[in-house]
mmCIF file of C-alpha atoms in Angstrom:
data_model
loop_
_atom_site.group_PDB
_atom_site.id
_atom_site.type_symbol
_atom_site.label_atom_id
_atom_site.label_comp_id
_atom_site.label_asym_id
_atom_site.label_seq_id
_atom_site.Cartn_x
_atom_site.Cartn_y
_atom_site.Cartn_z
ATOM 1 C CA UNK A 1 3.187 4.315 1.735
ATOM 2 C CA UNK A 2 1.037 4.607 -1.582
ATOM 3 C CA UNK A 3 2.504 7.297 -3.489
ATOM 4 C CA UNK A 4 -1.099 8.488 -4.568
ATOM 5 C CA UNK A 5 -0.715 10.438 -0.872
ATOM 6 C CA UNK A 6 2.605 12.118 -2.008
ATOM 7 C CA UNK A 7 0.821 15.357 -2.671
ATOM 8 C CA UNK A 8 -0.908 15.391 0.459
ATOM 9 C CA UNK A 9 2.181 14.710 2.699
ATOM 10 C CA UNK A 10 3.995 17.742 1.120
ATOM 11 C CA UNK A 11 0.998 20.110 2.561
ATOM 12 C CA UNK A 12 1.496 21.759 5.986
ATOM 13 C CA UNK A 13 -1.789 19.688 6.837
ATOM 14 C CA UNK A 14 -0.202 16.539 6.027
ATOM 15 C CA UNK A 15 3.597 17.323 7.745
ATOM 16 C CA UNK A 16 1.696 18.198 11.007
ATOM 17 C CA UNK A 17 -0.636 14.851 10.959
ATOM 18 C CA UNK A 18 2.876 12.902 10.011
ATOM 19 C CA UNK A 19 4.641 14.674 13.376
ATOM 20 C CA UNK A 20 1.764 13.120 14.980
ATOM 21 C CA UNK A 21 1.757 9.730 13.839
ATOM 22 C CA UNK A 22 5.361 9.003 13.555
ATOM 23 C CA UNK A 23 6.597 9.894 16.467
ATOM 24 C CA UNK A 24 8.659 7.293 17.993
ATOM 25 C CA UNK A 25 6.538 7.186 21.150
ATOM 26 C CA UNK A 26 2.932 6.328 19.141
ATOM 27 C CA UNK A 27 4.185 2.521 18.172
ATOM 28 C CA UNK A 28 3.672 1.578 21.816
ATOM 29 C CA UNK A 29 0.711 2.709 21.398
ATOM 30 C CA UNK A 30 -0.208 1.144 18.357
ATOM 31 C CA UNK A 31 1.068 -2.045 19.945
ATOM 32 C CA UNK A 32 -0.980 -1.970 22.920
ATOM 33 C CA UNK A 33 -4.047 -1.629 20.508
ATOM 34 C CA UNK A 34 -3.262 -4.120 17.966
ATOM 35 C CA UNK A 35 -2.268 -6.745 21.312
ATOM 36 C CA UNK A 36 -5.967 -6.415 22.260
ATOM 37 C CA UNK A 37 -7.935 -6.455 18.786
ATOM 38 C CA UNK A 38 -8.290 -3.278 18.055
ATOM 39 C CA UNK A 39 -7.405 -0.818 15.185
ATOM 40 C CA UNK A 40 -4.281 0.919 15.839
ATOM 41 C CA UNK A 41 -5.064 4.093 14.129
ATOM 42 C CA UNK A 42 -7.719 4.327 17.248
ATOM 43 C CA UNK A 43 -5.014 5.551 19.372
ATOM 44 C CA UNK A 44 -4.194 8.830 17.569
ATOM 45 C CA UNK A 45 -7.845 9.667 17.627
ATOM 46 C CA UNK A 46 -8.712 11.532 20.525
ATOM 47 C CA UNK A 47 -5.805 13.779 19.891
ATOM 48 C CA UNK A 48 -6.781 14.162 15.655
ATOM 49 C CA UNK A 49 -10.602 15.094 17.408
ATOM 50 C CA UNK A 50 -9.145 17.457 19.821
ATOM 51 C CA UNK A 51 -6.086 19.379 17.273
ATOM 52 C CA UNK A 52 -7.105 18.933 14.074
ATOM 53 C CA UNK A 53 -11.121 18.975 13.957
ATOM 54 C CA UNK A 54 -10.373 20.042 10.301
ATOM 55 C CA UNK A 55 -9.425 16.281 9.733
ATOM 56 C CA UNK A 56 -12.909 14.975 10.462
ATOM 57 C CA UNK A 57 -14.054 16.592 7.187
ATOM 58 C CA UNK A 58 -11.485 15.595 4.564
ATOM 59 C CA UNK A 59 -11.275 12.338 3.491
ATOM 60 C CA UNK A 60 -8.400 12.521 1.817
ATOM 61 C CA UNK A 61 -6.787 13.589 5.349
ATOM 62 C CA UNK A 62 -8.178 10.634 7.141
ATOM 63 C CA UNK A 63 -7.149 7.835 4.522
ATOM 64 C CA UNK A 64 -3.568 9.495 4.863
ATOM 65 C CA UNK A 65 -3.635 8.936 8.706
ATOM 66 C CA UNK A 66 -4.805 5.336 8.014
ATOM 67 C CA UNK A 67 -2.144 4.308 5.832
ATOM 68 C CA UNK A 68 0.765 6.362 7.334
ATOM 69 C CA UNK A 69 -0.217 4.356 10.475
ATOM 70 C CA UNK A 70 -0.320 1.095 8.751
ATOM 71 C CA UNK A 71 3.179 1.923 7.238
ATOM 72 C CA UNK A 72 4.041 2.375 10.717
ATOM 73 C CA UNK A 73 3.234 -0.817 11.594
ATOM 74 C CA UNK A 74 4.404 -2.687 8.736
ATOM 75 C CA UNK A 75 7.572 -1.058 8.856
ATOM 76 C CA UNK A 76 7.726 -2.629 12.554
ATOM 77 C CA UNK A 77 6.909 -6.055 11.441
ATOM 78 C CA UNK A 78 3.297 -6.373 12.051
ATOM 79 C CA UNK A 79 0.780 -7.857 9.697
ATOM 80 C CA UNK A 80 -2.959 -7.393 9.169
ATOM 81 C CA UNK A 81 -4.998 -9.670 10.589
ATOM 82 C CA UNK A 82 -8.108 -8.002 10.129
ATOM 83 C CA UNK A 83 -8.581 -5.052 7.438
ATOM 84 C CA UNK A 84 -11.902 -3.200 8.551
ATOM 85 C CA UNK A 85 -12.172 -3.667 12.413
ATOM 86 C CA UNK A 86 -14.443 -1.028 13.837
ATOM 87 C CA UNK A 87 -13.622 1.860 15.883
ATOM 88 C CA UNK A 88 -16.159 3.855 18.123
ATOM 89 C CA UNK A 89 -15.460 7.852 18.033
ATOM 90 C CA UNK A 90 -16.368 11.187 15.524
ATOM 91 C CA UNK A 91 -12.919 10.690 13.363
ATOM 92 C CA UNK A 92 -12.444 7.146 12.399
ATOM 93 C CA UNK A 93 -14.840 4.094 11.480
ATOM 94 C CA UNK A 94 -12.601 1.620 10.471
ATOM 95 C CA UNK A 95 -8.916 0.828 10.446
ATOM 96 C CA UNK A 96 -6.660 -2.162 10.034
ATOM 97 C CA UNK A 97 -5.793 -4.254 13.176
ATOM 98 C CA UNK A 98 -2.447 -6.037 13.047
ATOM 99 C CA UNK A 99 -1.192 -8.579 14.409
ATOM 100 C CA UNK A 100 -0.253 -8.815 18.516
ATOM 101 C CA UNK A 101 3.281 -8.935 17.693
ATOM 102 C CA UNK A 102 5.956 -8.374 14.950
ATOM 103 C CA UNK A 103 6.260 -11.123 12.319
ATOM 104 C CA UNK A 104 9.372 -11.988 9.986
ATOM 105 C CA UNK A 105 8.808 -14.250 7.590
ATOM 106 C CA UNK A 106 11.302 -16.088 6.020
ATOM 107 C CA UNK A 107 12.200 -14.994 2.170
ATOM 108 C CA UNK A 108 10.131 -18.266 0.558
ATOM 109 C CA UNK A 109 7.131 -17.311 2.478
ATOM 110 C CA UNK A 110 7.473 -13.714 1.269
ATOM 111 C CA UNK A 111 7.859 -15.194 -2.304
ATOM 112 C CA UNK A 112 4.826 -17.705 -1.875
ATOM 113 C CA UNK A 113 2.866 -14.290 -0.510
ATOM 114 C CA UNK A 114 3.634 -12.661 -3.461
ATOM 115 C CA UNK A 115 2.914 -15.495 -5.647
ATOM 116 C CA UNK A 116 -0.896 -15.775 -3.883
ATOM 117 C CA UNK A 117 -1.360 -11.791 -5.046
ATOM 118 C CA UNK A 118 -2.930 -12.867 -8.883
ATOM 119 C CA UNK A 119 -5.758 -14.860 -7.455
ATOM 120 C CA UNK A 120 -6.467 -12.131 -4.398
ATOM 121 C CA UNK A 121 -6.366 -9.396 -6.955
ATOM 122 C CA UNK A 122 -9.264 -11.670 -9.261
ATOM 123 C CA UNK A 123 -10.684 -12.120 -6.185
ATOM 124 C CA UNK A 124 -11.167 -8.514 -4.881
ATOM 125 C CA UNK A 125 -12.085 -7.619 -8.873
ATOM 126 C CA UNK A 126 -14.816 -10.112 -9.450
ATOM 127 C CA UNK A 127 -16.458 -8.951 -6.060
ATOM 128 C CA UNK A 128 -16.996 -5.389 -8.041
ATOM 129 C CA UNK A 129 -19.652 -5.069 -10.588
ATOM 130 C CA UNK A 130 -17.953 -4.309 -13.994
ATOM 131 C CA UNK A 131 -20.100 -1.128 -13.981
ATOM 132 C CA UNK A 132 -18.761 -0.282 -10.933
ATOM 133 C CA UNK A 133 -14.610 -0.751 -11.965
ATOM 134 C CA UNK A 134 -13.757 2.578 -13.035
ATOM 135 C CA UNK A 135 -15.296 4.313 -9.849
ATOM 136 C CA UNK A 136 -12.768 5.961 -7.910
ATOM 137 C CA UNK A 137 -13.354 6.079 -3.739
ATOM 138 C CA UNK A 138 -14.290 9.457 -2.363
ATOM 139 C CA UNK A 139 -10.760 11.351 -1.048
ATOM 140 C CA UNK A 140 -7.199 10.669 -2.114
ATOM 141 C CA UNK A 141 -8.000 7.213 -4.502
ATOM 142 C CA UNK A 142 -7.817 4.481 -7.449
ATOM 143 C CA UNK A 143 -10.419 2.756 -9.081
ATOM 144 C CA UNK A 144 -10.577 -1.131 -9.295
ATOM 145 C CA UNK A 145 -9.231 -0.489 -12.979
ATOM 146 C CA UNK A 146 -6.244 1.671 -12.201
ATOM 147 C CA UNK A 147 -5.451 -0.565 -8.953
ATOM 148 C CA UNK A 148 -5.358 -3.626 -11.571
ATOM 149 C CA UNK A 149 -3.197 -1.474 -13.975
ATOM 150 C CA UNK A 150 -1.178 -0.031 -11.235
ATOM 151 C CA UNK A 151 -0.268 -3.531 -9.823
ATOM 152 C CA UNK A 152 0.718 -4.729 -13.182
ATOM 153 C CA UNK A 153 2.646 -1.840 -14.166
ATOM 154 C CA UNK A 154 4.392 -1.592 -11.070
ATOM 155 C CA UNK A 155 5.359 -5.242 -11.584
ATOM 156 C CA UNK A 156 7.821 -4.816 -14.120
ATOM 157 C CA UNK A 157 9.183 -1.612 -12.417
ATOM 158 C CA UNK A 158 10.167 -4.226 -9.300
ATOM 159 C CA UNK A 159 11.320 -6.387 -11.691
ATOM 160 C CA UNK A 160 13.999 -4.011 -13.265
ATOM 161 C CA UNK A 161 15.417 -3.194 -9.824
ATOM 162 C CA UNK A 162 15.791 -6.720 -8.799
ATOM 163 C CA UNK A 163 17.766 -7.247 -12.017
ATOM 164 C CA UNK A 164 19.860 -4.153 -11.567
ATOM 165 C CA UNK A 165 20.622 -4.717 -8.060
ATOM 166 C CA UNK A 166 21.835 -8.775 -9.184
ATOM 167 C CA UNK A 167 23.491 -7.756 -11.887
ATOM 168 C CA UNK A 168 25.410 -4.294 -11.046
ATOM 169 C CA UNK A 169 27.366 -2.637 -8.391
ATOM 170 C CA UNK A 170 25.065 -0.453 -6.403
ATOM 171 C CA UNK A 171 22.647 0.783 -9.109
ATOM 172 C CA UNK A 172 20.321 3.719 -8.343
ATOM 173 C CA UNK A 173 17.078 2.852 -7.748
ATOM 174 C CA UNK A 174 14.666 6.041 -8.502
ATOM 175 C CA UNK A 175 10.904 5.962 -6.998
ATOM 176 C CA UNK A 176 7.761 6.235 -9.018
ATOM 177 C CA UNK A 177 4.846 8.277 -8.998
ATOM 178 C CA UNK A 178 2.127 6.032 -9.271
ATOM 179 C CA UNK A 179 -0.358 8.781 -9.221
ATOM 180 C CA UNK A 180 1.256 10.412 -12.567
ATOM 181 C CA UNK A 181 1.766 7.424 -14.185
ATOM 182 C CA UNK A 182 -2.006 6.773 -14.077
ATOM 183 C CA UNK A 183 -2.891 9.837 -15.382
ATOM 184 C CA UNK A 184 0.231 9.339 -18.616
ATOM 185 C CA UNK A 185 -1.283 5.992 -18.963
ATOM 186 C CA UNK A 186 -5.013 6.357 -18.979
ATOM 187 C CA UNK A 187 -5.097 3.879 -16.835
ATOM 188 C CA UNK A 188 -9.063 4.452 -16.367
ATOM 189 C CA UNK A 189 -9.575 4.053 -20.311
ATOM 190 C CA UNK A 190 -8.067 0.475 -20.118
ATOM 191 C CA UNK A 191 -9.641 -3.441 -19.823
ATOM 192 C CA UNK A 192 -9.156 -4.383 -16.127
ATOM 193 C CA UNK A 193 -9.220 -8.062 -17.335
ATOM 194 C CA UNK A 194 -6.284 -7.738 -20.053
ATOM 195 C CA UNK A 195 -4.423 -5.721 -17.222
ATOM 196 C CA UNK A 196 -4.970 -8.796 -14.758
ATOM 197 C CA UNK A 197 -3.798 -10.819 -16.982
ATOM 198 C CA UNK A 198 -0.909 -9.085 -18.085
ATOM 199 C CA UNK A 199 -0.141 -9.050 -14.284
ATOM 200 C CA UNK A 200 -0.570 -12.747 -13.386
ATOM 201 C CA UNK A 201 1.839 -13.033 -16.332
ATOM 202 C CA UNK A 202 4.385 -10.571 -14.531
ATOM 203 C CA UNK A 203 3.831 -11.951 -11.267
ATOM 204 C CA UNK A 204 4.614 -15.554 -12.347
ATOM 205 C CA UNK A 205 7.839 -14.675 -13.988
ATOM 206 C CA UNK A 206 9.043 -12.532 -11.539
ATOM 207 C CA UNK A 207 8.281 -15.360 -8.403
ATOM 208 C CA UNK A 208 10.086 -17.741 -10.707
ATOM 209 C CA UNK A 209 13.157 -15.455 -11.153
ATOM 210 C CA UNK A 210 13.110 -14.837 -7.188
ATOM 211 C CA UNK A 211 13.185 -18.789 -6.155
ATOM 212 C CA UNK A 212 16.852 -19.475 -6.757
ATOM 213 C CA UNK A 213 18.431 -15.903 -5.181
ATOM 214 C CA UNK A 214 20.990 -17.036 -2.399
ATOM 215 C CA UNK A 215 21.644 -15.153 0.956
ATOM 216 C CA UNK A 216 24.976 -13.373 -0.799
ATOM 217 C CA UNK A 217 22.439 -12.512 -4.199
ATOM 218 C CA UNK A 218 19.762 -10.612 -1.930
ATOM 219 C CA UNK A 219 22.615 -8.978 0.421
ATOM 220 C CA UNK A 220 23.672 -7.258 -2.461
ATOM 221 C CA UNK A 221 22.373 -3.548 -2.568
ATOM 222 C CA UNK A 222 20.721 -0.709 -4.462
ATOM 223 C CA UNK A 223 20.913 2.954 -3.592
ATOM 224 C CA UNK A 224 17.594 4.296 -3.032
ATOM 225 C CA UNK A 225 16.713 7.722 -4.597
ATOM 226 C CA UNK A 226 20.984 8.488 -4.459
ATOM 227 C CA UNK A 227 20.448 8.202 -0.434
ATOM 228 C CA UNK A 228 19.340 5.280 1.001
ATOM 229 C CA UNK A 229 20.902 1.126 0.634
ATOM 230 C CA UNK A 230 19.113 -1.028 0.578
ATOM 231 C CA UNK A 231 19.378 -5.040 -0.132
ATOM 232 C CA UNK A 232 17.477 -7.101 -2.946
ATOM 233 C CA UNK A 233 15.979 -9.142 0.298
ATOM 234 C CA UNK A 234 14.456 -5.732 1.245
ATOM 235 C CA UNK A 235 13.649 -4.510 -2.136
ATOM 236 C CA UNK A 236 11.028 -7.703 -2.167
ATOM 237 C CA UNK A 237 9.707 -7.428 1.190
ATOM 238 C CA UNK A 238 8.713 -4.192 -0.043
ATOM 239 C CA UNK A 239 6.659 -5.549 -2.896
ATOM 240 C CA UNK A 240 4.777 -7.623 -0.602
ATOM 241 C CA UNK A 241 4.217 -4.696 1.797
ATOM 242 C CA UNK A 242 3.018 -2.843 -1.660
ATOM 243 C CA UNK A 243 0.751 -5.865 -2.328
ATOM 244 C CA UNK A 244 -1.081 -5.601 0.976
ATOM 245 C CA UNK A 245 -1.213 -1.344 1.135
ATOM 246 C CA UNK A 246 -3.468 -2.315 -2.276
ATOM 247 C CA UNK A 247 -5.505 -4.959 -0.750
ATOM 248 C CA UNK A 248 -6.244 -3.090 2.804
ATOM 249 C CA UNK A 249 -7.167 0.308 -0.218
ATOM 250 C CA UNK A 250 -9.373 -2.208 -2.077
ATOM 251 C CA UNK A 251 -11.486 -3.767 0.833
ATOM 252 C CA UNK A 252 -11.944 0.297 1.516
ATOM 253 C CA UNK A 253 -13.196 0.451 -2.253
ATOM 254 C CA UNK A 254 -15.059 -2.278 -2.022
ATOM 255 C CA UNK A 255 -17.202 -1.457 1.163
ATOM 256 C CA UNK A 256 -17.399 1.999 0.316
ATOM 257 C CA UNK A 257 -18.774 0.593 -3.214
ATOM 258 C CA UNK A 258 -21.004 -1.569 -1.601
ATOM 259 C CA UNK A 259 -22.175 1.631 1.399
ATOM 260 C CA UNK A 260 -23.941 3.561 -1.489
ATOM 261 C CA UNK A 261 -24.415 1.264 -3.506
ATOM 262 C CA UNK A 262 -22.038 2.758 -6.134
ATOM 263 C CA UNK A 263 -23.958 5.977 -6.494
ATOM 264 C CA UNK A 264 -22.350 9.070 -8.101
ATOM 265 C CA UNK A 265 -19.826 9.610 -10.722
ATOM 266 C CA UNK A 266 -16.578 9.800 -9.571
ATOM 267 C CA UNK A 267 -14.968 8.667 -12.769
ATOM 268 C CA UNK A 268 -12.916 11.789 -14.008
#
C-alpha cells in the first residue's frame, strides 16, 4: 500500500480499521462482491457505519480503507477492472471492482504492463488542467505533480534493487517513504512535464534491462527491510502493483478535480 498512509496506519484509528479489513475471513467476501460487479470495499461497510461512525467524517480514514482493501485484493491476484464503480450507503461512494477471479500473468506481460505506464501517466496528466496540477485531493494525498515526480523518482529506486538483487547475494532491500521524500524534494515546486519525461526515460531503460532476466536471474532474492525474501520476479510484480495503486489514486484526483471543479487551495 502507498506509503503516503504510513502515518495513518500507525494510529489506533488506523490498527483497528486494518483488524477489520484484513482479516482472513473478509477476502471471501471481497470475492463474492468483485464475482458480481461490485466494489469490494462495499462489504466492510455496514460494519465501518455501525463501529466506527467516526470514519464517515475523515477522509483520510476512508481512502485508507479503500486502498488497504485493494492491497487485499491485489495481494490475492485480482486486478481492477473498473476503478470508480458506485456503491449505495452513508460511508463509501466509490471503490475499485476487481476482477471475478485471481489473475497471474506471466513475467512479459507484467513487463509489457509496466512498459504501457509512460503513456497512461501522459494520459491521466493531460486530462488535468495545468492550473489544476499542483492541487492535492482532500484527505491523506498527492497532487498530479508529486504523483508524476513520485513515479519517476521511485523508478530508479526499483531499479537499484533489481540490480542489487542480480548482482549480489541477498542484499537488503530498505523501504521508502514516499511521503518524506516529497516533502525533501519539493516535489510540488517542480515541472510535471520534465518529471514525465525524466520518467518515460527511466521506464524505458528499466523494461529494457528486465527483457532478458531468466527464471534462475528473478529466483534470486533480496531481504526485505532485514525480514522478509523476496525474489527479483516479485520485486517487479510489485512495481506494477505500485503502478496501478497510482492510477486507481489518480482517477480519485481526477474526479474529485473535476466534482468541484478544482475549487480551493489545497496546495501547501
Amino acid at each position: 500500500m502507498h506509503s503516503r498512509f504510513d502515518r495513518f496506519r500507525a494510529t489506533p484509528l488506523g490498527q483497528q480499521l486494518e483488524a477489520l479489513i484484513d482479516d482472513p475471513a473478509r477476502y471471501a467476501e471481497y470475492a463474492a462482491l468483485s464475482r458480481v460487479g461490485v466494489a469490494a470495499v462495499a462489504a466492510i461497510a455496514d460494519d465501518i457505519q455501525e463501529r466506527f461512525p467516526e470514519v464517515a467524517q475523515d477522509t483520510t480514514a476512508r481512502q485508507f480503507c479503500g486502498a488497504l482493501v485493494a492491497d487485499r485484493m491485489r495481494r490475492q491476484g485480482h486486478e481492477v477492472v473498473q476503478a470508480r464503480g458506485r456503491i449505495g450507503g452513508a460511508v463509501f461512494s466509490y471503490g475499485a471492482v476487481f476482477s471475478p477471479r485471481p489473475v497471474v500473468l506471466p513475467f512479459a506481460e507484467v513487463v509489457a504492463g509496466l512498459a504501457r505506464m509512460p503513456e497512461a501517466l501522459a494520459a491521466r496528466m493531460a486530462a488535468i488542467a495545468p492550473a489544476w496540477r499542483r492541487r492535492r485531493p482532500a484527505g491523506t494525498g498527492f497532487s498530479m505533480t508529486e504523483h508524476v515526480c513520485h513515479l519517476r523518482d521511485l523508478d530508479s529506486v526499483f531499479a537499484q534493487r533489481i540490480e542489487a538483487i542480480r548482482t549480489m547475494p541477498l542484499p537488503v532491500i530498505a523501504c521508502v517513504d514516499g511521503t518524506a521524500l516529497a516533502a525533501e524534494r519539493a516535489y510540488q515546486d517542480q515541472d510535471p512535464e520534465l518529471a514525465l519525461a525524466a520518467f518515460r526515460r527511466g521506464r524505458e531503460h528499466l523494461c529494457a534491462a528486465l527483457r532478458p532476466l531468466d527464471a534462475a536471474t528473478l529466483a534470486r532474492c533480496g531481504l526485505r527491510d532485514g525480514l522478509h525474501r523476496m525474489t527479483l520476479e516479485q520485486i517487479v510484480r510489485e512495481l506494477l502493483d505500485h503502478d496501478r495503486t497510482h492510477c486507481l489514486e489518480l482517477e480519485e484526483l481526477a474526479a474529485e478535480l473535476a466534482q468541484d471543479g478544482a475549487a480551493g487551495s489545497r496546495v501547501a
